[in-house]
CSV table of C-alpha atoms and ligand atoms in Angstrom, one decimal:
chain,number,residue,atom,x,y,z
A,1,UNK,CA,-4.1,-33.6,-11.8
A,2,UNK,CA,-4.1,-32.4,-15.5
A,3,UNK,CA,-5.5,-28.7,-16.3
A,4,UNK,CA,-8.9,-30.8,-17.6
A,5,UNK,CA,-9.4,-32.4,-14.4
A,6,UNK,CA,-8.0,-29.1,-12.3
A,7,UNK,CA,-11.0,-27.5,-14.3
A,8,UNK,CA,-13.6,-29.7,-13.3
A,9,UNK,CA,-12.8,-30.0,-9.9
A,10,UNK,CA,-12.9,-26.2,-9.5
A,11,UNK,CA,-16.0,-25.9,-11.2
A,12,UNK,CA,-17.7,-28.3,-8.8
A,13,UNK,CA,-16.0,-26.6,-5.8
A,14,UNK,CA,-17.3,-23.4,-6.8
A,15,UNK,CA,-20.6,-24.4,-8.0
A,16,UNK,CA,-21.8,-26.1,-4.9
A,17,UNK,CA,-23.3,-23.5,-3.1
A,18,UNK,CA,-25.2,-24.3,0.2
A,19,UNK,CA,-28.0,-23.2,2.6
A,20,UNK,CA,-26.5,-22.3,5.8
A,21,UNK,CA,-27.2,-20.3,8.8
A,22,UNK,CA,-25.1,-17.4,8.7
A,23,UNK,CA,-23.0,-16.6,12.1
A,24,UNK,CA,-20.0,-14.7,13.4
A,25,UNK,CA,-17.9,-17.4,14.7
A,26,UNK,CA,-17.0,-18.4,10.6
A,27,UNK,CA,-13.4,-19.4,10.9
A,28,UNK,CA,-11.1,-20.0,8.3
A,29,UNK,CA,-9.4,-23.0,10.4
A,30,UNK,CA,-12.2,-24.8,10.0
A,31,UNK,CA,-11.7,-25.0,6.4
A,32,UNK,CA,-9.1,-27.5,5.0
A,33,UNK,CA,-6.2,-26.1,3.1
A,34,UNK,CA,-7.1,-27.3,-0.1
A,35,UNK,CA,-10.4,-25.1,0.5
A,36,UNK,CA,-8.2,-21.9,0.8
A,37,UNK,CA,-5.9,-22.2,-1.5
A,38,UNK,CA,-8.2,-23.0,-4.3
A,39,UNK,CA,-11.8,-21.2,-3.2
A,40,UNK,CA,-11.9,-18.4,-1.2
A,41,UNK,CA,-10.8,-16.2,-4.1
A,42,UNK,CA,-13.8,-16.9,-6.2
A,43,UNK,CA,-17.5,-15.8,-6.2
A,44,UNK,CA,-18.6,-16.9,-9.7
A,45,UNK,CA,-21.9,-15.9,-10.7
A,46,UNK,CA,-23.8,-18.8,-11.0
A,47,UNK,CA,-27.6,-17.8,-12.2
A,48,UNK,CA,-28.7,-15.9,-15.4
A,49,UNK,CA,-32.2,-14.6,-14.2
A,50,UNK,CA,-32.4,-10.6,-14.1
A,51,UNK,CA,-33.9,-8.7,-11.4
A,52,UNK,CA,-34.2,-5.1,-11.8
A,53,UNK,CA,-33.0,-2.8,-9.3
A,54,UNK,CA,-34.1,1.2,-8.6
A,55,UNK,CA,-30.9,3.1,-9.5
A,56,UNK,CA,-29.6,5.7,-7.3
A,57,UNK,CA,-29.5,9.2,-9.1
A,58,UNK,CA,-25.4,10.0,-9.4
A,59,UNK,CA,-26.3,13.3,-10.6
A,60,UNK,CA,-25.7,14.9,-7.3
A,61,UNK,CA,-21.9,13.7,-8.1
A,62,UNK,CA,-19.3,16.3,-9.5
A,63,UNK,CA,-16.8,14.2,-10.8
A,64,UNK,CA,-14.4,16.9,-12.0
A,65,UNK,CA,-14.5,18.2,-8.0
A,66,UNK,CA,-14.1,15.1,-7.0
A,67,UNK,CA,-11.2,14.4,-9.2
A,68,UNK,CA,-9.4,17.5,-8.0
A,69,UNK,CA,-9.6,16.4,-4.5
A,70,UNK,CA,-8.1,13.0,-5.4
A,71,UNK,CA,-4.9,14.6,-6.4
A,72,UNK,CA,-5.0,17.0,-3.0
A,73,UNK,CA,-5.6,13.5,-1.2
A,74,UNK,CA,-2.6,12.7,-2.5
A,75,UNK,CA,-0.4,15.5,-2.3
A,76,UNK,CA,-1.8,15.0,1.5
A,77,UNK,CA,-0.9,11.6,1.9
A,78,UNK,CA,2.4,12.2,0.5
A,79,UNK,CA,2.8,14.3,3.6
A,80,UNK,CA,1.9,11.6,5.8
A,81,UNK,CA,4.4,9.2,4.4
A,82,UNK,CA,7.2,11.7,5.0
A,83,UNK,CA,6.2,12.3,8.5
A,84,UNK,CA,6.1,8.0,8.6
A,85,UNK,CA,10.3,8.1,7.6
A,86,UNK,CA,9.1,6.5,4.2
A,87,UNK,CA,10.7,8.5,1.4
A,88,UNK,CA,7.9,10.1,-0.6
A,89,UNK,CA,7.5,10.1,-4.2
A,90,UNK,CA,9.4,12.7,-4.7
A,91,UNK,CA,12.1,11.7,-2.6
A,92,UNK,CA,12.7,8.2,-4.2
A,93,UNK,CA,16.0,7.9,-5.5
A,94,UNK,CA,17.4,5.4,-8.7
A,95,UNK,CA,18.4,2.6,-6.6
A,96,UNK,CA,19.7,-1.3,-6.8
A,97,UNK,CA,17.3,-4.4,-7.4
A,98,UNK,CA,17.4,-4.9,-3.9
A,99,UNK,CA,14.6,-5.6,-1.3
A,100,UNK,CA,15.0,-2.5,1.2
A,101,UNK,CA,15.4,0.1,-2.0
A,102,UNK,CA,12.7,1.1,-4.3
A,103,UNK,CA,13.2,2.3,-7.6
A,104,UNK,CA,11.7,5.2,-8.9
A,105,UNK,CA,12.8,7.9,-12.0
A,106,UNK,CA,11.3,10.6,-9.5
A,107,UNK,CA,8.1,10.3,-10.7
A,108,UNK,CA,9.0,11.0,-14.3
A,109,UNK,CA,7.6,8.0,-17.1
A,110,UNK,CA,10.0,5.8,-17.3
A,111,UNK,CA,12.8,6.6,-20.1
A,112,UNK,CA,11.7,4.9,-23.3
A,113,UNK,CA,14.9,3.0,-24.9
A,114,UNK,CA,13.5,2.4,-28.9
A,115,UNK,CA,9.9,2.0,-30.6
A,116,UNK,CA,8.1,4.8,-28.4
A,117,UNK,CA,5.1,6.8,-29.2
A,118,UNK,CA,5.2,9.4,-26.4
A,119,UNK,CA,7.7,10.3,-23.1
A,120,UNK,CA,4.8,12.8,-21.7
A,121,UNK,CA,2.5,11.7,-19.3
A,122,UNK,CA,-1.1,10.9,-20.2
A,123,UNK,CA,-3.4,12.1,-17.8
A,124,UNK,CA,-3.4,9.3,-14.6
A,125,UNK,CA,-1.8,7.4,-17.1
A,126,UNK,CA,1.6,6.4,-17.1
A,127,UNK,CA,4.0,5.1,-19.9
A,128,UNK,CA,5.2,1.0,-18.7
A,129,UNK,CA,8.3,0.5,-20.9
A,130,UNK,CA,9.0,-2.4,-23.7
A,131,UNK,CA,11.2,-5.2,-23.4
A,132,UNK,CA,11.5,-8.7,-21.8
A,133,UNK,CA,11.0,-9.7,-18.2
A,134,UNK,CA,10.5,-12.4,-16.7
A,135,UNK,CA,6.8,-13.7,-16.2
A,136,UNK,CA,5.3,-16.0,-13.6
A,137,UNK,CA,7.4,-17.7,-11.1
A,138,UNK,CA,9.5,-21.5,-10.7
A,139,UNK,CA,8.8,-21.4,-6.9
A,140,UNK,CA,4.7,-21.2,-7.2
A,141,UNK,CA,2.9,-21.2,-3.8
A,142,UNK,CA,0.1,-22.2,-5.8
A,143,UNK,CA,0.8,-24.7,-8.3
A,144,UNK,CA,-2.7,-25.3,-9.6
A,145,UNK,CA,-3.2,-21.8,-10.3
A,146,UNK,CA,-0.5,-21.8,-12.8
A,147,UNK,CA,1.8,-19.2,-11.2
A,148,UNK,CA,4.8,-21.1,-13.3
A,149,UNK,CA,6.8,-21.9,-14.8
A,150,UNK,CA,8.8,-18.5,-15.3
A,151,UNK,CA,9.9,-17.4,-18.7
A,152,UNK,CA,11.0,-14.8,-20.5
A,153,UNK,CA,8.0,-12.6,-22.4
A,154,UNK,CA,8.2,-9.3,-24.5
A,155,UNK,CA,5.9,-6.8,-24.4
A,156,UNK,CA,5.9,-3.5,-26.3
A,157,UNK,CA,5.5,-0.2,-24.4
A,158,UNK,CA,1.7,0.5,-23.6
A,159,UNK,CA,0.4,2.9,-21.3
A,160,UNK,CA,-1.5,1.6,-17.7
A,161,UNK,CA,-3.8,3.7,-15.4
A,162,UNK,CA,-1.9,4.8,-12.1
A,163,UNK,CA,-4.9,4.3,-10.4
A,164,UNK,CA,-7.5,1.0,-9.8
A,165,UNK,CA,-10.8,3.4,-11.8
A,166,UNK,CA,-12.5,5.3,-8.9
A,167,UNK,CA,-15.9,4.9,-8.2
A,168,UNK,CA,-15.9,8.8,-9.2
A,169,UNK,CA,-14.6,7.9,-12.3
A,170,UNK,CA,-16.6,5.3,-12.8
A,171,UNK,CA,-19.7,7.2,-12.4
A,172,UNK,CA,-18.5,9.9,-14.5
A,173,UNK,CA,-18.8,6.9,-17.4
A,174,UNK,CA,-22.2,6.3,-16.1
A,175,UNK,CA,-23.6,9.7,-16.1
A,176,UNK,CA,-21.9,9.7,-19.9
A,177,UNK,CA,-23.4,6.7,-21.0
A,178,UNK,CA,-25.6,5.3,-18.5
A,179,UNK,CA,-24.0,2.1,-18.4
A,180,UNK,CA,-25.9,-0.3,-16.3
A,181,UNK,CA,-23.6,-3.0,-15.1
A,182,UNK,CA,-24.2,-7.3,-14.8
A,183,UNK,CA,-24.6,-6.7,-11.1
A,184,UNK,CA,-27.6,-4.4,-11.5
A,185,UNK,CA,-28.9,-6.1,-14.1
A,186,UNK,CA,-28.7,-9.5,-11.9
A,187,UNK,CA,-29.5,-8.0,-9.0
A,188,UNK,CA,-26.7,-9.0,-6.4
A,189,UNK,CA,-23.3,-9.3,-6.1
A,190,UNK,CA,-21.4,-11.3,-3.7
A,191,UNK,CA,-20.4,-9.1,-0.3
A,192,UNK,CA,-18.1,-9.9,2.3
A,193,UNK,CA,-19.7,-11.1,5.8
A,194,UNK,CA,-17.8,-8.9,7.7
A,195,UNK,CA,-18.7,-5.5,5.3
A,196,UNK,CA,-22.7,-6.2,5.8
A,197,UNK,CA,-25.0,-4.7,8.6
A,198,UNK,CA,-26.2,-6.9,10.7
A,199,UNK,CA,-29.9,-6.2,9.0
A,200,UNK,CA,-28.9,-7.2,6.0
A,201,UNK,CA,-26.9,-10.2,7.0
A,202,UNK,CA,-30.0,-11.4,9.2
A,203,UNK,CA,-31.7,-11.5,5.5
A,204,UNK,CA,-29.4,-14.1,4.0
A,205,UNK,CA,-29.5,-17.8,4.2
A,206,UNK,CA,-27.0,-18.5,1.7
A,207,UNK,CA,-23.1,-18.2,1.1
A,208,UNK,CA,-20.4,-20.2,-1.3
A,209,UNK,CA,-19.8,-23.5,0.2
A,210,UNK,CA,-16.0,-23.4,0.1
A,211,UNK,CA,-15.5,-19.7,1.6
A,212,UNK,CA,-18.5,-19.3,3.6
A,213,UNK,CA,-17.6,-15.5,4.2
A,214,UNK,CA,-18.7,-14.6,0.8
A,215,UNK,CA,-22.5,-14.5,0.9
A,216,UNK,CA,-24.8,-13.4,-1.8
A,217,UNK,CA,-26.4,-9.7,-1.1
A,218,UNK,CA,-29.6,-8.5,-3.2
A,219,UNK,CA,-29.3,-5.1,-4.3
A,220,UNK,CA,-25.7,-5.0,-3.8
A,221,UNK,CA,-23.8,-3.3,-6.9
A,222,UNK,CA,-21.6,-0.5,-7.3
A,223,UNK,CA,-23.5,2.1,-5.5
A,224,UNK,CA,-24.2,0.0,-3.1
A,225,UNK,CA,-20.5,-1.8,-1.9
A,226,UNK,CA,-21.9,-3.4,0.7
A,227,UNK,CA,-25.0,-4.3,0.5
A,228,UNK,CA,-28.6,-2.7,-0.2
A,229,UNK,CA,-27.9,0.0,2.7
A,230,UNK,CA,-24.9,1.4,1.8
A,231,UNK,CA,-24.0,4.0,-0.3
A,232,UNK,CA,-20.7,5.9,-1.8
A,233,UNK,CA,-20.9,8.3,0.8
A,234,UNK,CA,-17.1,9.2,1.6
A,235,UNK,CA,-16.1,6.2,-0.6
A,236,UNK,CA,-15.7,8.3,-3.9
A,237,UNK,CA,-12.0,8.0,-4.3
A,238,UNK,CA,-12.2,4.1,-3.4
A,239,UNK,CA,-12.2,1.6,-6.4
A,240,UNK,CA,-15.2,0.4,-8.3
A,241,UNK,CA,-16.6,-2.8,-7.0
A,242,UNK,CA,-19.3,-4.9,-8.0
A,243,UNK,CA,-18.3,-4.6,-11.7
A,244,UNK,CA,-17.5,-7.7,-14.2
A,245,UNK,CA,-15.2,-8.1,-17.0
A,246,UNK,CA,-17.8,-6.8,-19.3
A,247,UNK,CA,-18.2,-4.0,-17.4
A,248,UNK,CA,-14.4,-3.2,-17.0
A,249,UNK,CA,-14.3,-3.7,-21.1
A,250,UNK,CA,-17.0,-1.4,-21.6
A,251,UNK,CA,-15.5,1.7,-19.3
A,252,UNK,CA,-12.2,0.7,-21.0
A,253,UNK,CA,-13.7,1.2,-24.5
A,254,UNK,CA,-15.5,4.1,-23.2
A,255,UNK,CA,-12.3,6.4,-23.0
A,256,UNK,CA,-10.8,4.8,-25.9
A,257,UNK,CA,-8.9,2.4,-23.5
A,258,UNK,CA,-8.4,-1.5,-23.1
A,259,UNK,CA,-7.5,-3.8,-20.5
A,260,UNK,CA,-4.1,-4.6,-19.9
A,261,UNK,CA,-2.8,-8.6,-20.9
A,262,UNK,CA,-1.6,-10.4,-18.0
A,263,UNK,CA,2.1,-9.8,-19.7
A,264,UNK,CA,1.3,-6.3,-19.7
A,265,UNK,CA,0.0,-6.2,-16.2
A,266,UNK,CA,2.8,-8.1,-14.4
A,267,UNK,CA,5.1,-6.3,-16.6
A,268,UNK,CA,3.7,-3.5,-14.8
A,269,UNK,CA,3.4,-4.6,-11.4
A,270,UNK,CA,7.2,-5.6,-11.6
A,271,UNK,CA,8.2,-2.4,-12.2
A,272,UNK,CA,11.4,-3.6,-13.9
A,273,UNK,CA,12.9,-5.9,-11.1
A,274,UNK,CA,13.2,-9.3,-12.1
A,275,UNK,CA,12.3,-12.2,-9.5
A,276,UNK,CA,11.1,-10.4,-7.2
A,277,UNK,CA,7.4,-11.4,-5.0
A,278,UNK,CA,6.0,-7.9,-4.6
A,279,UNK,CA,6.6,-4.7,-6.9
A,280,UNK,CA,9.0,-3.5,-4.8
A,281,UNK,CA,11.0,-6.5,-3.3
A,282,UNK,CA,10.8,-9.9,-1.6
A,283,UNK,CA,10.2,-7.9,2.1
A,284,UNK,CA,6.6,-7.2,2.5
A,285,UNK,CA,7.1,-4.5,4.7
A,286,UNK,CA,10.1,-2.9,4.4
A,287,UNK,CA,11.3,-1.0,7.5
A,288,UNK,CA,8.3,-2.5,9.1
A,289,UNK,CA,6.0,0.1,6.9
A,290,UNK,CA,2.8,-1.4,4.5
A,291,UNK,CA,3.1,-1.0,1.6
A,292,UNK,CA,-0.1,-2.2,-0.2
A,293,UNK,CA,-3.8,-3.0,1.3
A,294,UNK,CA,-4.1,-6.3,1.9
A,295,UNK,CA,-5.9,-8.5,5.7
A,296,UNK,CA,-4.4,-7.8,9.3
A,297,UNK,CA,-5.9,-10.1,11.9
A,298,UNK,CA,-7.8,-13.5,12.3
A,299,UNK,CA,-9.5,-13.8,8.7
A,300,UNK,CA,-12.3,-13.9,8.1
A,301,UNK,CA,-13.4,-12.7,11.3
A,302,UNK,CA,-11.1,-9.9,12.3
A,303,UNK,CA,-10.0,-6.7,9.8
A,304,UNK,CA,-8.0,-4.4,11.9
A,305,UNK,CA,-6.4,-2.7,9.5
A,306,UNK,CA,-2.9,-1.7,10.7
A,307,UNK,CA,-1.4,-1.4,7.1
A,308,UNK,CA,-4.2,1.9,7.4
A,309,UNK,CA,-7.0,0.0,5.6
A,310,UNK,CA,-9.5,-2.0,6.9
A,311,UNK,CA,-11.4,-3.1,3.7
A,312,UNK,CA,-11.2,-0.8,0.8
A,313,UNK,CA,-8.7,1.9,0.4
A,314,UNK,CA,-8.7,5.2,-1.7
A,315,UNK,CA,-7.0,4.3,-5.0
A,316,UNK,CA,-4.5,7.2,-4.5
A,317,UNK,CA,-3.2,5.3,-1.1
A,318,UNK,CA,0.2,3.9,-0.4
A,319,UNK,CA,3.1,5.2,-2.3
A,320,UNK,CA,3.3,3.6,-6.0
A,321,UNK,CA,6.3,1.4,-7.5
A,322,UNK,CA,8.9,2.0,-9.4
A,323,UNK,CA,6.4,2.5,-12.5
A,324,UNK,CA,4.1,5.3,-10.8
A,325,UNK,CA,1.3,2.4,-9.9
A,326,UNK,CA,-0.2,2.5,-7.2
A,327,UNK,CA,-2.1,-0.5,-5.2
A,328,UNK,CA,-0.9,-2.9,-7.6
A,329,UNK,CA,-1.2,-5.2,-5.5
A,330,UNK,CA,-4.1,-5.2,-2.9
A,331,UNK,CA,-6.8,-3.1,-2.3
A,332,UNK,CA,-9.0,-4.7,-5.1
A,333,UNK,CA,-8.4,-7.6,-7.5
A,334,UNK,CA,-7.7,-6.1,-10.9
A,335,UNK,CA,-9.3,-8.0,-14.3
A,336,UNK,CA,-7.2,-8.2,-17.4
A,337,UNK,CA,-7.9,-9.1,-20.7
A,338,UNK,CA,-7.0,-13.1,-20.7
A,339,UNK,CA,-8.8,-16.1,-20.7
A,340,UNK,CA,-7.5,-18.2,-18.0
A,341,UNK,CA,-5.4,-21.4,-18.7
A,342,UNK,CA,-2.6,-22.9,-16.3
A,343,UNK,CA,-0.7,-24.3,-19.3
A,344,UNK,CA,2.0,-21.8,-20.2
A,345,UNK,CA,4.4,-24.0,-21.4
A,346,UNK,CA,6.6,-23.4,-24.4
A,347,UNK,CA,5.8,-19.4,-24.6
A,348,UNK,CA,1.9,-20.5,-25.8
A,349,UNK,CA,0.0,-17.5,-26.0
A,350,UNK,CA,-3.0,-17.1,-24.1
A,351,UNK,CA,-6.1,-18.9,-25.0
A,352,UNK,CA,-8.5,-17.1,-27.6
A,353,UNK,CA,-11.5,-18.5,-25.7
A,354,UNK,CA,-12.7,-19.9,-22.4
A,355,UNK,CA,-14.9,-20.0,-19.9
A,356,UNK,CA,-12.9,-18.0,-16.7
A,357,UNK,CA,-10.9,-14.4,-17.4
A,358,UNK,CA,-7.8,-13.8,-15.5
A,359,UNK,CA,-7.6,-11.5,-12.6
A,360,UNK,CA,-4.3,-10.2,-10.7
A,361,UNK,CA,-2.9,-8.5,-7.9
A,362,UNK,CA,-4.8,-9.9,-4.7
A,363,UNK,CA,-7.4,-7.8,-2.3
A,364,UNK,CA,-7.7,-6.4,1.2
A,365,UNK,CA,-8.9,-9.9,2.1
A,366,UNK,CA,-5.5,-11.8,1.5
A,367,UNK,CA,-2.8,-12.7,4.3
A,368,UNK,CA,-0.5,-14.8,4.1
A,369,UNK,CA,-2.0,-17.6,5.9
A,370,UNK,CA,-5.2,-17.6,3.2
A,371,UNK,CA,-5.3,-16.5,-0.5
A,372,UNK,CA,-1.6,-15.6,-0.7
A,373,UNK,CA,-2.2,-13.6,-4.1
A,374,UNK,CA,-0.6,-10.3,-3.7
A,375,UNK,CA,2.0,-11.2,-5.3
A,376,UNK,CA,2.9,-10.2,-9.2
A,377,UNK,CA,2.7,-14.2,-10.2
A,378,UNK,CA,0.5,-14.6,-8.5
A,379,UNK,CA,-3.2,-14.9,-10.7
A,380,UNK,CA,-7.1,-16.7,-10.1
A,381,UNK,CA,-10.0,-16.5,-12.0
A,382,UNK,CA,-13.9,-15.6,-12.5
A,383,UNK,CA,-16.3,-15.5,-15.5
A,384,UNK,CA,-16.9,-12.8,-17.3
A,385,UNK,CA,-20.3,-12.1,-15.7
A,386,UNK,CA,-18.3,-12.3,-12.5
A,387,UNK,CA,-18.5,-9.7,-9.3
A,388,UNK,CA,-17.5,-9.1,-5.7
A,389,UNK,CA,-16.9,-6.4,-3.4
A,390,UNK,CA,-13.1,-7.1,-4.1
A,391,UNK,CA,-12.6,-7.4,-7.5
A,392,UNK,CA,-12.1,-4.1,-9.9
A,393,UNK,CA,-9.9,-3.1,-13.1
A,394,UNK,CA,-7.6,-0.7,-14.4
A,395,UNK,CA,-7.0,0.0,-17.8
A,396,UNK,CA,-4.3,0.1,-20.5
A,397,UNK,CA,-3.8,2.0,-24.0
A,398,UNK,CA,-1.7,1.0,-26.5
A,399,UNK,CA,-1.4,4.4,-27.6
A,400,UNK,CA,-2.0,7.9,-25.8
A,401,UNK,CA,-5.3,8.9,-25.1
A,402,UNK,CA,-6.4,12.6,-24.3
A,403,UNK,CA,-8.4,12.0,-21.0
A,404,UNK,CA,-8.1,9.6,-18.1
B,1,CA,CA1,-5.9,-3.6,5.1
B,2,CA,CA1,-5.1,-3.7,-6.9
């Protein structure tokens, strides 16, 4: 199948919505595989009509607080991972390319060899070094996503948020600007089954025909994760959901920031190994220990959450690779700045238009078994206009910038 024909086939598959009763005994099995290798990572947006929603005041919200007591989460955490026999941030030690050993400068930015603009940290920012690496993968698991083939890109130094942007910061933006995002503007957003009350999910007679657990939620958005009667209550520190690639480019542009290029963000993800699946190795979980938020149990069904999470987790959870980042992989799909294309052959750069932008780094929904995307190859795709309760952003500067 040519990328022409991949396109169209994808289109129809994630165009063809369908009325159907909604139930709990939705099983992945019954799906074929071609379903979830392809589908159950999208939830495109498919309708233009806008529906305004009531906004929820976020001026009870004290963002600086609530940025304090992200960093004494985790100087907490840290805590916990000692007590777990995994050796903390601090604790990390300059170690081989190998799976078991992680390699971190102690928490320092990353030595820059030639071309630099700054060694200090930026605020929640941290400095991802120059140079070549090797991008994508010649042993794809998905071959029609374009995860290969590798080669060898360059990218200059840049600087990359540590953390996916919290819903604190991202209503910290709002209170500055008051942004109103696509999904409020639209109306919904797509919701997992499993995150909804049973109230709401009584409500809804329609999900995506290919990955019948995503169901379309009125007055979803990001105050709202999961669905209409939810709130941010105790999910401050937790990534922003529910926002598109506009959105993400506006918050970027907001604090003088960007998003990242794929390069840049698998550059990043890698943290200077070559080859490897995961940031820190080819052993998911070294010493039997998570190391990233992704599914536990029967998907869709079944979240148990023994890597700690079950659905979203705090952005500041689960010690951070060799580059200071943490979650990513997991937790939330990340956007970047790309449009998508499979056809990377011969060093092309990126397309300078589409119709799908490029998102990395897999969610709390992925296992092994369906939507194996937590890898640093590993990539899908979602228009611009584009938003689920698993899909958020970080973002990049190509130059130090005085706030994070
Ligand atoms: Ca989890
Ligand atoms: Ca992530």
């Amino acid at each position: 199948m040519d990328s022409k024909e991949y396109y169209l086939v994808t289109s129809i598959i994630i165009a063809s919505f369908v009325l159907l009763a909604t139930s709990d005994d939705q099983s992945c099995s019954a799906l074929s595989k071609e379903d979830t290798q392809t589908c159950g990572c999208q939830t495109n947006r498919q309708h233009a009509s806008l529906s305004p929603e009531s906004r929820v005041n976020v001026d009870e919200f004290d963002a600086d607080k609530a940025n304090v007591n992200t960093k004494a989460y985790a100087s907490h955490l840290n805590d916990l991972v000692v007590e777990a026999g995994v050796p903390s941030l601090q604790n990390y030690q300059e170690k081989s390319n190998s799976d078991e050993n992680y390699s971190m400068d102690n928490g320092k930015t990353p030595k820059c060899e030639h071309n630099c603009f700054s060694e200090d940290l930026v605020e929640d920012m941290v400095l991802i070094p120059g140079g070549k690496f090797t991008m994508g993968t010649d042993s794809p698991i998905f071959i029609a996503d374009g995860e290969g083939p590798a080669r060898l890109i360059e990218v200059k130094p840049f600087y990359l948020d540590k953390y996916e942007v919290s819903n604190a910061k991202f209503a910290k933006f709002v209170k500055e600007t008051n942004y109103v995002t696509e999904a409020e503007k639209f109306g919904d957003s797509f919701v997992m089954e499993l995150e909804l009350t049973h109230a709401v999910k009584s409500t809804i007679t329609q999900a995506v025909a290919a990955a019948p657990w995503w169901l379309p939620v009125k007055g979803t958005d990001w105050r709202h994760p999961t669905g209409p009667d939810s709130s941010l209550k105790d999910a401050w520190h937790e990534p922003v959901v529910h926002v598109s690639w506009n959105d993400a480019v506006a918050y970027c542009k907001h604090l003088n920031k960007r998003l990242p290029t794929e390069a840049e963000w698998e550059r990043a993800c890698r943290g200077g190994k070559e080859n490897r699946l995961f940031p820190w190795g080819n052993n998911f979980t070294p010493a039997n220990v998570h190391r990233a938020n992704t599914w536990q149990g029967q998907f869709p069904t079944a979240d148990n959450g023994s890597d700690g999470c079950a659905g979203r987790c705090d952005v500041s959870r689960f010690p951070p690779n060799a580059y200071g980042l943490h979650n990513i992989i997991g937790n939330v799909w990340e956007w970047v700045e790309d449009w998508w294309t499979v056809d990377h052959v011969n060093g092309k750069s990126p397309p300078s238009f589409g119709t799908d932008k490029v998102k990395k780094g897999g969610s709390f929904m992925c296992t092994e078994q369906y939507c194996y995307r937590y890898r640093c190859a590993a990539r899908s795709q979602n228009t611009p206009d584009s938003t689920a309760s698993n899909l958020g952003f970080r973002c990049a500067a190509t130059r130090p910038v005085a706030h994070g």
